[in-house]
Each structure stands twice: as C-alpha cells, then as structure tokens.
Short mmCIF file of N, CA and C in Angstrom, two decimals:
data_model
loop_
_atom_site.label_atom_id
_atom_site.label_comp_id
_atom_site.label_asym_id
_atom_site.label_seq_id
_atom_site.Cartn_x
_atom_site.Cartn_y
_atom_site.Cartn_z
N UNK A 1 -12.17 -1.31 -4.36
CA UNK A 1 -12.15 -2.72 -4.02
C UNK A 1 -10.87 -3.10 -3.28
N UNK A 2 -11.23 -3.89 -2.79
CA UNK A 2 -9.89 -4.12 -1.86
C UNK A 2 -9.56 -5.86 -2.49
N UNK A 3 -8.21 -6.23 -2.73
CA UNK A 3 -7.85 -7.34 -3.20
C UNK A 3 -6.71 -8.15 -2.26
N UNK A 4 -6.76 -9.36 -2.26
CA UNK A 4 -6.04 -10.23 -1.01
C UNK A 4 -5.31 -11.68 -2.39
N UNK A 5 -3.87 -11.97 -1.95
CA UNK A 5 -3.51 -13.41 -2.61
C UNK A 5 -2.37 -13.42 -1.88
N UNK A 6 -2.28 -14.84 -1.94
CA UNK A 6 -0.89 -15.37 -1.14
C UNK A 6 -0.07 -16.39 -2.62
N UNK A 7 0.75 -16.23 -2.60
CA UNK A 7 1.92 -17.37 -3.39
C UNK A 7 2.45 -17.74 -1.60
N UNK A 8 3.51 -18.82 -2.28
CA UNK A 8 4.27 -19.62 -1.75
C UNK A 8 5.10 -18.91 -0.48
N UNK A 9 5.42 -17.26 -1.30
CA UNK A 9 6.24 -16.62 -0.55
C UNK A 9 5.84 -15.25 -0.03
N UNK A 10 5.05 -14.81 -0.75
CA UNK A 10 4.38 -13.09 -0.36
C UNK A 10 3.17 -13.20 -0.21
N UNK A 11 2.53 -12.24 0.80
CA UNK A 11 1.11 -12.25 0.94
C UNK A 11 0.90 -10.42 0.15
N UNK A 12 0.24 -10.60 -0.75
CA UNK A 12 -0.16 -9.26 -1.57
C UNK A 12 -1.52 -8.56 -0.71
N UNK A 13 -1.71 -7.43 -0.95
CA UNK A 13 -2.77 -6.83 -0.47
C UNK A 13 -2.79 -5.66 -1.56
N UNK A 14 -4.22 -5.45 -1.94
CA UNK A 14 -4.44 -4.14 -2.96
C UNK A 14 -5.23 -3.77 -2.89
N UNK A 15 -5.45 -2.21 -2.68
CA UNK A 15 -6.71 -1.61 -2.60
C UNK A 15 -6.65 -0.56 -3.76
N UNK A 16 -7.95 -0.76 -4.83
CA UNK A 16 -7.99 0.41 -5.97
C UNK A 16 -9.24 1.40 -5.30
N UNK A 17 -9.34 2.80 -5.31
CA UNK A 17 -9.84 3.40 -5.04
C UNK A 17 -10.13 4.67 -6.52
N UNK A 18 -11.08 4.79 -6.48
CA UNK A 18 -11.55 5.20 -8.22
C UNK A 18 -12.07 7.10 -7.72
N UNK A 19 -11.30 7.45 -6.68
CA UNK A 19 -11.97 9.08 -6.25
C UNK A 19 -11.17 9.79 -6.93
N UNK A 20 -11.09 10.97 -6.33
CA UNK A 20 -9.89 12.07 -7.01
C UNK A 20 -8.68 12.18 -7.37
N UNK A 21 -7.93 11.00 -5.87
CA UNK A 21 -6.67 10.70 -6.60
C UNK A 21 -5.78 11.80 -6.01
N UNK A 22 -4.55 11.95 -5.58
CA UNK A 22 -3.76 12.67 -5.37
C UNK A 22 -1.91 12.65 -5.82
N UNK A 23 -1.48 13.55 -5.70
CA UNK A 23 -0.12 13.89 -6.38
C UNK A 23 0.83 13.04 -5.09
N UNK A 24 1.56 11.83 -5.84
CA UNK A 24 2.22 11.66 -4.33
C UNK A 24 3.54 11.96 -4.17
N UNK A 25 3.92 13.28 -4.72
CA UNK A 25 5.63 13.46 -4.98
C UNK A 25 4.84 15.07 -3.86
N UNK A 26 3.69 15.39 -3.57
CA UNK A 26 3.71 16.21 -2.47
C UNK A 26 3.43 15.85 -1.31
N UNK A 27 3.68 16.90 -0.14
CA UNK A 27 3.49 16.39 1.26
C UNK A 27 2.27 16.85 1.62
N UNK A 28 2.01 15.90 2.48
CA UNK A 28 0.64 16.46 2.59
C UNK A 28 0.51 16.42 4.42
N UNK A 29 -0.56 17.17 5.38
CA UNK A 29 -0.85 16.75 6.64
C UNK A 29 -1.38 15.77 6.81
N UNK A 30 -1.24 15.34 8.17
CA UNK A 30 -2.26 14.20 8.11
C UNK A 30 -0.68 12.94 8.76
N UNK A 31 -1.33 11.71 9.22
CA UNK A 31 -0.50 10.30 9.86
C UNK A 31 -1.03 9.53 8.68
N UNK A 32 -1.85 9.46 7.84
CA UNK A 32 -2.34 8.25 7.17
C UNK A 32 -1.19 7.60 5.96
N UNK A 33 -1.00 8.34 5.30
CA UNK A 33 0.22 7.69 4.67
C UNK A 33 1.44 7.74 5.05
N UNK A 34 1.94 8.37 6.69
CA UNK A 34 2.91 7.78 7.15
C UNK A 34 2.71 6.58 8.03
N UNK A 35 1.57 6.13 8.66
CA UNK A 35 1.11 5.38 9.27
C UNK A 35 1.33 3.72 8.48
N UNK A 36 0.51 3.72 7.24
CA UNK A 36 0.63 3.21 6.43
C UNK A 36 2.24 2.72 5.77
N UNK A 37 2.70 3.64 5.61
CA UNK A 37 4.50 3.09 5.07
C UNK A 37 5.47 2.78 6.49
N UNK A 38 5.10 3.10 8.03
CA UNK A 38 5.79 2.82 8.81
C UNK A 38 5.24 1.23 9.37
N UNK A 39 3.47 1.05 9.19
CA UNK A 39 3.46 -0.63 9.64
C UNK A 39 4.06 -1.26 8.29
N UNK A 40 4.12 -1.24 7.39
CA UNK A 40 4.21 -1.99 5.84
C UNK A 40 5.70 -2.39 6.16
N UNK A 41 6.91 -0.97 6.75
CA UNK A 41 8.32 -1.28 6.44
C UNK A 41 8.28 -2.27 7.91
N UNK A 42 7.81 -1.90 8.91
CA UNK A 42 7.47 -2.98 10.45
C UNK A 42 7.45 -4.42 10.11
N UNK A 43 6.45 -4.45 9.09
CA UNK A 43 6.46 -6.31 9.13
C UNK A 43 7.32 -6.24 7.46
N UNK A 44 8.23 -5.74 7.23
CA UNK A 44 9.35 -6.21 5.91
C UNK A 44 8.83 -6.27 4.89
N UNK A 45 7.46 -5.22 4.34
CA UNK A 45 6.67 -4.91 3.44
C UNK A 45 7.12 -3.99 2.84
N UNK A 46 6.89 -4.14 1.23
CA UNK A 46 7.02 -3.32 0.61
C UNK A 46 5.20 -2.14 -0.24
N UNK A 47 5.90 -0.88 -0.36
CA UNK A 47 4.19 -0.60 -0.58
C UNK A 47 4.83 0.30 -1.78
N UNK A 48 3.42 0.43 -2.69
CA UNK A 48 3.58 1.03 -4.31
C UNK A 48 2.48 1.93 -4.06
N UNK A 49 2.54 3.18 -4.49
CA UNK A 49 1.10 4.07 -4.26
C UNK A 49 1.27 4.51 -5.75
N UNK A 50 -0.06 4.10 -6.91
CA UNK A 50 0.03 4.17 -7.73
C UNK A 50 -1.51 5.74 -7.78
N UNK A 51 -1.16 6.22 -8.38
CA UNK A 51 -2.28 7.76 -7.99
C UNK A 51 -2.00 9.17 -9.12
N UNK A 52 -3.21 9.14 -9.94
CA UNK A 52 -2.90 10.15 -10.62
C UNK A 52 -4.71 11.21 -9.86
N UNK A 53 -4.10 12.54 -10.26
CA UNK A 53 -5.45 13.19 -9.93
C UNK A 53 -6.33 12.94 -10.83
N UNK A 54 -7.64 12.95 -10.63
CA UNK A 54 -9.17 12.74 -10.76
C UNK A 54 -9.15 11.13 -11.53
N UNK A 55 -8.03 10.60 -11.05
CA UNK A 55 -8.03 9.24 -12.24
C UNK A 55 -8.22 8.28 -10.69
N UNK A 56 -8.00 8.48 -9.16
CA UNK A 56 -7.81 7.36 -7.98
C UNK A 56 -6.38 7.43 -8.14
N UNK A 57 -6.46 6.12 -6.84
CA UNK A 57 -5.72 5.72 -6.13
C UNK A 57 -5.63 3.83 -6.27
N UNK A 58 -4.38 3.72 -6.49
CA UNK A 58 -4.01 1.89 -6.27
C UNK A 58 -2.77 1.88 -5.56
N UNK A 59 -3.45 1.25 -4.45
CA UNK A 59 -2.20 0.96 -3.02
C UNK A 59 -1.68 -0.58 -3.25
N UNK A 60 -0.46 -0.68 -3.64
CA UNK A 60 -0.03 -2.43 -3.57
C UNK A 60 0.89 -3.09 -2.28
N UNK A 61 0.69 -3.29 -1.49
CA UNK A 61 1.65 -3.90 -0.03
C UNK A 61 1.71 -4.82 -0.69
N UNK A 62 3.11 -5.79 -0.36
CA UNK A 62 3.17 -7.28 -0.08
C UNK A 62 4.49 -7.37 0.83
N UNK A 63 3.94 -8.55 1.56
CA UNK A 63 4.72 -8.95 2.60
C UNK A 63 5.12 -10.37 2.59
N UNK A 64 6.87 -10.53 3.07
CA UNK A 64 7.25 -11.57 2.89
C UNK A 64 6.46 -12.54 3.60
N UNK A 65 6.49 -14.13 3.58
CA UNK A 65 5.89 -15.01 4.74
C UNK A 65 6.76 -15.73 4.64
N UNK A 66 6.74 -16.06 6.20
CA UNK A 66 7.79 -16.97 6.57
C UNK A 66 7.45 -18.04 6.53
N UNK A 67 8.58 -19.10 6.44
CA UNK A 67 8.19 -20.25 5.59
C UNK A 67 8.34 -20.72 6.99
N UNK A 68 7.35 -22.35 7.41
CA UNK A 68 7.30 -23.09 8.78
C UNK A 68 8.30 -23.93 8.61
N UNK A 69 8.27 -24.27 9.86
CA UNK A 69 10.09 -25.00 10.12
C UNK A 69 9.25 -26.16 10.21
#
C-alpha cells in the first residue's frame, strides 16, 4: 500500500510492501535504491528503509514544505 499525509510542515510518503524483503546493510546492483535516496536528499528529504527478509519492505520519505510568504 502506498500511504500519503501532510502536517503543517512535512509532507510524509509510505510505501509497505509485504514480499520477501531484503537485508539493507548489503549492496546490492541495480540504480533503484540509489535513485531513490539521491531524489529524497534533492528535495531535503529524509528516507527510512525499514526491511527484514521474508517479513517486506516499509519505505518512509518525508519532506520539508515550505511555508508561503
């Protein structure tokens, strides 16, 4: 499922994914999770990759918002 909320100051984004799940203290091939942590740090996001094997995957971004003048 993919999840969306805004407060006052951060816009959150979360996606839980319920598959196999992977180890994220290894490297792996592939652009997708550097892709992923290079737009997130781009717009002043922070990202959490929460992931055990055969248990999924929970990705948490949130990004500051700027407040209107």
């Amino acid at each position: 499922p993919l999840y969306s909320s805004a407060a006052s100051d951060v816009y959150k984004r979360q996606v839980e994914d319920d598959g196999k799940g992977f180890d994220i203290s290894k490297q792996y091939k592939g652009i997708g999770l550097e892709n992923i942590r290079n737009r997130t740090a781009y717009l002043n996001g922070t990202l959490d990759i929460d992931s055990t094997s055969e248990q999924g995957s929970t990705f948490t971004i949130l990004f500051p918002l700027k407040k209107s003048q």
